[in-house]
Short mmCIF file of C-alpha atoms in Angstrom, two decimals:
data_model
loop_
_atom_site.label_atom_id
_atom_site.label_comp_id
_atom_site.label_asym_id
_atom_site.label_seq_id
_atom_site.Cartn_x
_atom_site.Cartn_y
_atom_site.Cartn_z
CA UNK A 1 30.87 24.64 -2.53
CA UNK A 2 27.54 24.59 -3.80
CA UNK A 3 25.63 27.84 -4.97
CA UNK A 4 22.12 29.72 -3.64
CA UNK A 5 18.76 27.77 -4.36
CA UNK A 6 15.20 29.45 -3.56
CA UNK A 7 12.07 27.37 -2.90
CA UNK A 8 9.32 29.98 -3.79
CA UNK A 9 5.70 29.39 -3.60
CA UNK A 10 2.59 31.16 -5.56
CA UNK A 11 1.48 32.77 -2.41
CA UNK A 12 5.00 34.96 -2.23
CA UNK A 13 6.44 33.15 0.13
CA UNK A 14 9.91 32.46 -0.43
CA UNK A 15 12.72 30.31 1.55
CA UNK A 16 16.12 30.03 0.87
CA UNK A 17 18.98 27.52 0.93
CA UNK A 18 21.33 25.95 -1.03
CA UNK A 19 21.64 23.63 -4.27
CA UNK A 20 21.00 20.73 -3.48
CA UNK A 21 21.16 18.04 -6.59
CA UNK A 22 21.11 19.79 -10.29
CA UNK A 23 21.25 23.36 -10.77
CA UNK A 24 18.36 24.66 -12.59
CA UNK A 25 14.14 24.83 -12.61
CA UNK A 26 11.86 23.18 -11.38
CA UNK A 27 7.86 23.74 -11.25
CA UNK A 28 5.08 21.72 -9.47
CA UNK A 29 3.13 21.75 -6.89
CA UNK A 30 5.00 21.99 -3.26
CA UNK A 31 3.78 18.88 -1.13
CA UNK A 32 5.06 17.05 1.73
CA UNK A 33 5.36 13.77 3.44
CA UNK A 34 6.19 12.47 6.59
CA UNK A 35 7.89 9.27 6.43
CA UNK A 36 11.29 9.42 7.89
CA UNK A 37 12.24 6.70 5.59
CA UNK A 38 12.14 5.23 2.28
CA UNK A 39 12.90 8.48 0.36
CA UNK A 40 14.38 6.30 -2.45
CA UNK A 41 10.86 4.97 -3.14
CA UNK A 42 9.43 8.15 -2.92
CA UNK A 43 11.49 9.88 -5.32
CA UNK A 44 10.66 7.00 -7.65
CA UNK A 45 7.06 6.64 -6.92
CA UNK A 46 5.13 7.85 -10.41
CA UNK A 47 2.34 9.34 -8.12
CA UNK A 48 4.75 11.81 -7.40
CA UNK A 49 5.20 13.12 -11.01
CA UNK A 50 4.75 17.19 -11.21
CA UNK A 51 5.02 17.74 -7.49
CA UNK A 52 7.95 19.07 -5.67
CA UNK A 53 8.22 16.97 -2.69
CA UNK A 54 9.14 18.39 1.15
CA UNK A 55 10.33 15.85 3.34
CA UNK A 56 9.49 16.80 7.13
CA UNK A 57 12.69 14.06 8.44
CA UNK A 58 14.77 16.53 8.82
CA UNK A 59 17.86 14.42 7.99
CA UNK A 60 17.82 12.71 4.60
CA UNK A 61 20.40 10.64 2.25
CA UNK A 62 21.65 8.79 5.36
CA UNK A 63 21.51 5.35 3.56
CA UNK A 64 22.59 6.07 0.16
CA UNK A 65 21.37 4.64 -3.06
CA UNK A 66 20.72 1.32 -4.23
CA UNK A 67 19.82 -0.55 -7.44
CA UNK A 68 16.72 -2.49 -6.01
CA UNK A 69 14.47 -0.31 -4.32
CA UNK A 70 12.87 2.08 -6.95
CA UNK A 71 9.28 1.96 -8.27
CA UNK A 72 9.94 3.23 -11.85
CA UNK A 73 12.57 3.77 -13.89
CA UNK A 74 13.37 7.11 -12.84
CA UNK A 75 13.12 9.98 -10.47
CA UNK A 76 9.66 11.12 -10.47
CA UNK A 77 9.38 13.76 -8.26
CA UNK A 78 9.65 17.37 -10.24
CA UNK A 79 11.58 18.61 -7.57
CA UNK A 80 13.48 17.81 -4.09
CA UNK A 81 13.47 19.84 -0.67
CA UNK A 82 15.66 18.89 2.68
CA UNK A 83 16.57 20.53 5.22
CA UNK A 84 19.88 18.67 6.54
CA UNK A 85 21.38 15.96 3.53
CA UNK A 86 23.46 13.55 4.70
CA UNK A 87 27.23 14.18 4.55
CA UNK A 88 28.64 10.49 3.97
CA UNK A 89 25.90 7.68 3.15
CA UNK A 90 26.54 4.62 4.68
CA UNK A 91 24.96 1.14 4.15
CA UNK A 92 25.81 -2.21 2.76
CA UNK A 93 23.39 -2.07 -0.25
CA UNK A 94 24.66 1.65 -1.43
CA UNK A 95 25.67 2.01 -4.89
CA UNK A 96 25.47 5.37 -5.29
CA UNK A 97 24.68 8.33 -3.27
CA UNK A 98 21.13 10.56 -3.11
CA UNK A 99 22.92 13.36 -4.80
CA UNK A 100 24.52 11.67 -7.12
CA UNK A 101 21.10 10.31 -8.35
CA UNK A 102 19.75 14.14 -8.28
CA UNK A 103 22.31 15.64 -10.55
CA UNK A 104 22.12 12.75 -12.78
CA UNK A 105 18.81 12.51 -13.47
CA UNK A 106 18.18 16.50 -13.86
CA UNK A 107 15.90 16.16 -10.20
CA UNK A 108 16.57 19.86 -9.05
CA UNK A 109 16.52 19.98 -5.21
CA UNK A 110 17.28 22.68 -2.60
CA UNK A 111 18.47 22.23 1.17
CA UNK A 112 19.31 23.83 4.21
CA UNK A 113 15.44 25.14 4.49
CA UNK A 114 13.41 25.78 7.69
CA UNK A 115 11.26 22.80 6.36
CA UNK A 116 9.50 22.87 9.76
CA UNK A 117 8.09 26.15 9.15
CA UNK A 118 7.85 25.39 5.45
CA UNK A 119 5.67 22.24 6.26
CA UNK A 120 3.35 24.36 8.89
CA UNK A 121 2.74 27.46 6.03
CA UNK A 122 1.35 24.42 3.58
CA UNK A 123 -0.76 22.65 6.30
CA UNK A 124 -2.21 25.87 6.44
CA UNK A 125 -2.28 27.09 2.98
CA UNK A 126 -2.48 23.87 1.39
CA UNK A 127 -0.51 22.62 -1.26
CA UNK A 128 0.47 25.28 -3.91
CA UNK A 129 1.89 25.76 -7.38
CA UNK A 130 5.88 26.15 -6.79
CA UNK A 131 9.13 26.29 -8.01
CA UNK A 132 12.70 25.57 -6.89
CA UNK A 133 15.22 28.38 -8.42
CA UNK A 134 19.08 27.56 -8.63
CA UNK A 135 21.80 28.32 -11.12
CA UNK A 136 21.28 30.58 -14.23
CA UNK A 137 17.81 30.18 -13.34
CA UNK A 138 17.74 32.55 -10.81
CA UNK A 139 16.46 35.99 -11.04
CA UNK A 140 14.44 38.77 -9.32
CA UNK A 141 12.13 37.14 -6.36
CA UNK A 142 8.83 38.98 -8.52
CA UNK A 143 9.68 37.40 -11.34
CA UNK A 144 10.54 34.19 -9.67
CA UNK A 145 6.98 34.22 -8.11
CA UNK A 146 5.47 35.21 -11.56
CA UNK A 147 6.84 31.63 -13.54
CA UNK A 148 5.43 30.09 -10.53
CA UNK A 149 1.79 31.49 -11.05
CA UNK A 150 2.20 30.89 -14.90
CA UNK A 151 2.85 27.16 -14.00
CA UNK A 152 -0.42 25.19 -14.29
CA UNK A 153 -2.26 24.09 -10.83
CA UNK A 154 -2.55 20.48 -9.89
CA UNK A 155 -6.76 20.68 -10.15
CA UNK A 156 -7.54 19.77 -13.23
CA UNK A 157 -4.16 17.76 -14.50
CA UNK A 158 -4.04 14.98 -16.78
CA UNK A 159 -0.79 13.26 -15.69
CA UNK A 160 -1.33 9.42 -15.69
CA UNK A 161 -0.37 9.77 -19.40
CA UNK A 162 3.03 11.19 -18.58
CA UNK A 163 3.82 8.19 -16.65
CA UNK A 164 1.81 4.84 -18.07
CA UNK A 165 3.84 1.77 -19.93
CA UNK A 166 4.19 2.12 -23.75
CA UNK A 167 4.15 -0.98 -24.24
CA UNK A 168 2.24 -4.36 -22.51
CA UNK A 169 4.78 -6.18 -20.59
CA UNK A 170 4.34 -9.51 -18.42
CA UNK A 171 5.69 -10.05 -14.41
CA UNK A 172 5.43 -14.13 -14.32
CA UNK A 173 3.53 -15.89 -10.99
CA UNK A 174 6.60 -16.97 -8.68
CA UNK A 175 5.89 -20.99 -8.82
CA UNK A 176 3.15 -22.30 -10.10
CA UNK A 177 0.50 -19.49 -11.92
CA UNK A 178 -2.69 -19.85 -9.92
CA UNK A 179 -4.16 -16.80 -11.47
CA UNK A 180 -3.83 -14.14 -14.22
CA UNK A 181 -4.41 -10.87 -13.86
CA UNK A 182 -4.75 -7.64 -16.14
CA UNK A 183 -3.12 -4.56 -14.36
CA UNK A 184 -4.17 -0.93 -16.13
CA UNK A 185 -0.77 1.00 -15.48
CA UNK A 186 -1.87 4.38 -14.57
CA UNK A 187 1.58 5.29 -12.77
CA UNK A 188 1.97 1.98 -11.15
CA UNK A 189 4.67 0.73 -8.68
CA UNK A 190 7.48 -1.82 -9.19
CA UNK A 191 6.14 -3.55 -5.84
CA UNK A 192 2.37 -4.42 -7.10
CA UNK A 193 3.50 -6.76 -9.66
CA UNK A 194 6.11 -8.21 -7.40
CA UNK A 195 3.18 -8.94 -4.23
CA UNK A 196 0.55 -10.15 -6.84
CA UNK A 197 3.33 -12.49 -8.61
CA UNK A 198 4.11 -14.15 -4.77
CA UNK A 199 1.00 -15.44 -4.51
CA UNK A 200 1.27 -16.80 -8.07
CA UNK A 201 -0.99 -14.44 -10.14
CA UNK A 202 0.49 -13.64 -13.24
CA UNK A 203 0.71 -10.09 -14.07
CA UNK A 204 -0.37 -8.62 -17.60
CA UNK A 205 0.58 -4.91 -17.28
CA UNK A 206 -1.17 -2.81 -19.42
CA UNK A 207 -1.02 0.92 -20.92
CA UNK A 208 -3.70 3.74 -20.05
CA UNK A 209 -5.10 3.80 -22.97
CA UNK A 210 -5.63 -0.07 -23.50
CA UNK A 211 -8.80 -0.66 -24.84
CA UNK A 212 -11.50 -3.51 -23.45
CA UNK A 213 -11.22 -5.56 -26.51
CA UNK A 214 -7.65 -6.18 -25.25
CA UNK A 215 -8.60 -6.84 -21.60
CA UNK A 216 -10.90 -9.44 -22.80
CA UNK A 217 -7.99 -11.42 -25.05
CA UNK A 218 -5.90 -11.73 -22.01
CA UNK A 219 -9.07 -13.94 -20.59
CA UNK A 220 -7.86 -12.69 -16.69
CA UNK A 221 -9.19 -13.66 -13.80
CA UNK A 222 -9.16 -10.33 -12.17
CA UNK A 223 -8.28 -6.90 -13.05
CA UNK A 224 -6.09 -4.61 -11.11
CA UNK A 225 -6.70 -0.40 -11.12
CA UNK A 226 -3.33 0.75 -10.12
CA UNK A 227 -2.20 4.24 -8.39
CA UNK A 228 -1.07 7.45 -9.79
CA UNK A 229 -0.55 11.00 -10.16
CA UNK A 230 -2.81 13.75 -11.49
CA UNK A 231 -6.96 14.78 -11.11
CA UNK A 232 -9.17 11.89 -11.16
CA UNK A 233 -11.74 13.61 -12.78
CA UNK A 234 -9.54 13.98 -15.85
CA UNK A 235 -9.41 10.12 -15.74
CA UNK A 236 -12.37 9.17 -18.46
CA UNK A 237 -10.96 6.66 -20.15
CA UNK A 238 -9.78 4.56 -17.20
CA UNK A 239 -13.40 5.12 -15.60
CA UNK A 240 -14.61 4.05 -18.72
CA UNK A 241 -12.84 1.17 -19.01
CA UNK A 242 -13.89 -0.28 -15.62
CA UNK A 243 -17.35 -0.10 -16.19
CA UNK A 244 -16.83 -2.35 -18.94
CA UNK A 245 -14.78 -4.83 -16.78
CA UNK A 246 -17.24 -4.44 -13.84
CA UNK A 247 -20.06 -5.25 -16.55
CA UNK A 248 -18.79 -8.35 -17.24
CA UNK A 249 -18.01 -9.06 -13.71
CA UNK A 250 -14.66 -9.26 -13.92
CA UNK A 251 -13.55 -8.91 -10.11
CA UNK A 252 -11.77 -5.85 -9.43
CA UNK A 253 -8.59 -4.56 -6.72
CA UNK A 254 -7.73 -0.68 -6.80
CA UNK A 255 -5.00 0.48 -5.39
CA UNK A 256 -4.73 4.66 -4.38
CA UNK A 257 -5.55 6.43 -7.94
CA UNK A 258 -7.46 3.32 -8.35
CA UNK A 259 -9.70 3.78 -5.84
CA UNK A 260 -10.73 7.25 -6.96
CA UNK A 261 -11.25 5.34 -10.60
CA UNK A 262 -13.68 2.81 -8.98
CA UNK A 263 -15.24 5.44 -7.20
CA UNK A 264 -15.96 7.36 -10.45
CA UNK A 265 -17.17 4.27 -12.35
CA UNK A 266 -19.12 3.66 -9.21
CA UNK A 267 -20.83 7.03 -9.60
CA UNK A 268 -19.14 8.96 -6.74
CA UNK A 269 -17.20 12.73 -7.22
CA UNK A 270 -13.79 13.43 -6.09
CA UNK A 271 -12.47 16.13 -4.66
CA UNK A 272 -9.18 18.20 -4.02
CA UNK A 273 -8.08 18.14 -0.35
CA UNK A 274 -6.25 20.96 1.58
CA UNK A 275 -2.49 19.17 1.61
CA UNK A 276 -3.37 15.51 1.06
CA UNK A 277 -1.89 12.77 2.82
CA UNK A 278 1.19 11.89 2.68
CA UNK A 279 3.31 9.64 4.43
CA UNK A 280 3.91 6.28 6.29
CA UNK A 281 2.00 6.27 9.59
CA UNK A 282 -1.26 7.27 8.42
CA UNK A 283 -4.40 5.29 10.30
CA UNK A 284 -6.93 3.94 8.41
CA UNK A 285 -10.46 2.12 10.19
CA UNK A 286 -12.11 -0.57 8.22
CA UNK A 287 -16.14 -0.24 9.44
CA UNK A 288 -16.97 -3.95 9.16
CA UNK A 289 -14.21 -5.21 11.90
CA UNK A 290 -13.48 -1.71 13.51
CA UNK A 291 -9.68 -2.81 12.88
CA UNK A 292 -7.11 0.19 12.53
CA UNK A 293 -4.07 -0.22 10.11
CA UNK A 294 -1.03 1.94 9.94
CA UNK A 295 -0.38 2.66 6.04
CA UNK A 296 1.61 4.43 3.54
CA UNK A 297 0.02 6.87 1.56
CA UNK A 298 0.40 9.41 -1.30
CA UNK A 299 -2.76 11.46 -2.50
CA UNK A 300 -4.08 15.01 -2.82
CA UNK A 301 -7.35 13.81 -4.01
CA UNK A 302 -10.16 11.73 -2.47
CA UNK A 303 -13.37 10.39 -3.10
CA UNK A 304 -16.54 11.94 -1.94
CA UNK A 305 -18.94 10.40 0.91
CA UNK A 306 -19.64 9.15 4.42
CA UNK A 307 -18.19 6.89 6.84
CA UNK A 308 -20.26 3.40 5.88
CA UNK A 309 -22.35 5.14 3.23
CA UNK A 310 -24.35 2.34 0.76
CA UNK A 311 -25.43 3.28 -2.39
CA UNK A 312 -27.15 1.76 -5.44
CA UNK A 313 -25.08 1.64 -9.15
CA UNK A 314 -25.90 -0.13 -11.95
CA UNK A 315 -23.89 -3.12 -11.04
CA UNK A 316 -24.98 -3.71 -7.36
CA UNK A 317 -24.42 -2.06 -4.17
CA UNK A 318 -21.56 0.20 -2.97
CA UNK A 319 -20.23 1.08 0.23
CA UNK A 320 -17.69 3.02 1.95
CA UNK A 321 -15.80 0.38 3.43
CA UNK A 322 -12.89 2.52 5.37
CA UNK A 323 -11.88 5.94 6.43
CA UNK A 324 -9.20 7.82 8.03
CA UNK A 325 -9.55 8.94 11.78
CA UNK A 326 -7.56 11.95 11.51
CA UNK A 327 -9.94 13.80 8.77
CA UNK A 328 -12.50 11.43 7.48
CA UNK A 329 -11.66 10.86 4.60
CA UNK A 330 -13.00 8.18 2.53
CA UNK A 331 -10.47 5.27 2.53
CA UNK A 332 -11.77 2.48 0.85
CA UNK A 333 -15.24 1.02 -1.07
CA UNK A 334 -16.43 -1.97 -2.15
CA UNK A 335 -19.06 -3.72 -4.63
CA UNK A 336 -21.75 -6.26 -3.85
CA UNK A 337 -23.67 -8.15 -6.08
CA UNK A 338 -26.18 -10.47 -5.37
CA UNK A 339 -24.93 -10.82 -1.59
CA UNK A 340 -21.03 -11.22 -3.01
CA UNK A 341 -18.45 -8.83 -3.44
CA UNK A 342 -17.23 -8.10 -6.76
CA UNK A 343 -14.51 -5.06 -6.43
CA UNK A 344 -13.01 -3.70 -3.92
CA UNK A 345 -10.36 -0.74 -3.54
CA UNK A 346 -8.43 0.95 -1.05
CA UNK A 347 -6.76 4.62 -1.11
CA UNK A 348 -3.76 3.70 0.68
CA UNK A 349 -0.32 1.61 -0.50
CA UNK A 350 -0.60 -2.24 0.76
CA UNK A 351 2.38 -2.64 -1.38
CA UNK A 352 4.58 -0.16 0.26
CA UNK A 353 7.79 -1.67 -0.04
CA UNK A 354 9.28 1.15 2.77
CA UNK A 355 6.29 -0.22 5.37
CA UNK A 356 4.21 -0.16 7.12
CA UNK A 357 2.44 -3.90 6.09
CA UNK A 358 -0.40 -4.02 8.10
CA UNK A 359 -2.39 -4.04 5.19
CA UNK A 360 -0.30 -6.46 2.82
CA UNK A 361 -3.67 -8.95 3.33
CA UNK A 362 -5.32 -7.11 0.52
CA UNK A 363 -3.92 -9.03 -1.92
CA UNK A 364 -4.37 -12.11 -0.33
CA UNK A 365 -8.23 -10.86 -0.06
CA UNK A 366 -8.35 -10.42 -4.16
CA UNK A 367 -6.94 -14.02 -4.61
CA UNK A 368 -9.70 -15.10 -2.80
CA UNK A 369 -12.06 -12.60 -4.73
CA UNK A 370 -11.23 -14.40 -7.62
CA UNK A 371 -11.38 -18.08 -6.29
CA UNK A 372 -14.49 -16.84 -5.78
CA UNK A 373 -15.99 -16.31 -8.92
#
């Protein structure tokens, strides 16, 4: 018999349930995503880190818990909301079961919500600060509401810190190395590595905070911006860094987080959107073939500008390269040089392990960049 749990949200809103995972607190800001699979890889996902995340499938756990599917070492997520967990997990790589993971790794959850209407108060609210309530941690709704508003909002969070390597570590080409690569771990997934090491690029990930000095030792052929949670704009040092790799013409992939970094270095703003997208069905248009690919994606920021937009930088030409249909938002740039391109990014997940692949050619494409060189 499991106890009361409250979801409760800055605006006063409050919806209740039951525990669901440990018993306890929880603060971040309420989000949601569609996918109606692959919730191991989104608990695990380090973009995810400070957010409580609302999945809109209402039925959730179904195939258990296994030891090869997450994208970090741990649970990311701050906090978990379902409305219907499975009873009895079934499937032939289960090792363990979603709650079992939740109460193990301190991941406080609630279920049993109306996460319909939860999901239609945020699309038109927009995410907000929240907190999940369970436990001794309950109390008065008023004073439930008022740790909520003392929690701090995602605008203007420096999180890629929380969730960056300590320490340089290596993911070997599969057969022979064709390439190497330096990959700045901003809240990077398991998969990257594992895609760019197929196609025999050797994979030099490296911490936050690495300096250019370093980059230049490994002698790579390209450099990889990876994805990851938090406000771009509090992302100077990584911006930094890539205008020092795109100086020396280093040729460039970002991925999500990394896109927004590009776009910074590039001279563009970011910006905060209503309830982000999140999800694995999300279309995307590239403007140069007017091809449409269904993609996973997990961000609350974007970058600023217009469908096809070139501008000038100091180290060539941009250009808005894709954008979403549904809202549109910029999706993906690129830089040109001297009539070649020299980075590229995209603000979607080609390496989403959970699907869709229609975009798992990017990394092909930055093989090729750096043939190219």
């Amino acid at each position: 018999m499991t106890g009361p749990a409250l979801l409760v949200l800055e605006d006063g809103r409050i919806f209740r349930g039951e525990e669901f995972g440990a018993a306890g607190q929880a603060l971040g800001e309420a989000v949601f995503t569609t996918g109606m699979t692959g919730y191991q890889e989104t608990l695990t996902d380090p973009s995810y880190h400070a957010q409580i995340v609302v999945q809109t499938a209402p039925q959730i756990g179904n195939t258990g818990w296994n030891d090869e599917d997450d994208e970090s070492t741990r649970i990311q997520v701050a906090g978990y909301v379902v409305r219907d967990p499975s009873r009895s997990p079934s499937n032939w790589r289960a090792t363990s079961s979603l709650p079992e993971q939740l109460r193990g790794q301190g991941i406080v959850g609630v279920a049993g919500i109306d996460t319909r209407a939860l999901v239609r108060h945020l699309r038109e609210r927009g995410a907000m600060r929240s907190g999940v309530f369970s436990g001794d941690a309950l109390g008065p709704d008023d004073d439930l509401v008022q740790r909520v508003l003392a929690s701090p909002p995602m605008e203007g969070a420096d999180l890629y810190g929380a969730v960056t390597t300590r320490e340089p570590y290596v993911v070997p080409a599969v057969g022979e190395r064709r390439h190497r690569v330096a990959a700045l771990d901003v809240g990077i997934k398991a998969n990257t590595p594992r895609m760019l090491a197929a196609r025999g690029v050797e994979v030099h990930v490296l911490p936050a905070d690495t300096p250019f000095a370093a980059v230049e030792e490994l002698r790579p052929d390209g450099f990889f911006l990876s994805n990851g949670p938090g406000d771009p704009a509090t992302a100077d040092a990584p911006v930094a860094l890539t205008r020092q790799v795109l100086e020396r013409g280093i040729p460039l992939f970002g991925i999500c987080f990394g896109n927004q970094i590009l776009g910074r270095a590039l001279g563009l703003g970011t910006y905060k959107l209503r309830y982000g997208h999140r999800g694995i069905n999300i279309p995307v248009v590239e403007h140069a073939t007017g091809r449409v690919a269904i993609t996973s994606q997990n961000h609350g920021f974007a970058v600023a500008g217009e469908a096809g937009e070139r501008f000038d930088t100091p180290f060539g030409t941009g250009e808005i390269t894709h954008t979403c249909p549904n809202d549109g938002c910029v999706e993906g740039l690129r830089l040109v040089s001297n009539g070649s391109a020299r980075a590229f990014s995209v603000q979607y997940h080609p390496e989403a392990a959970a699907g869709p692949h229609d975009a798992a050619d990017l990394f092909d494409r930055f093989v090729e960049l750096m043939e190219d060189r």
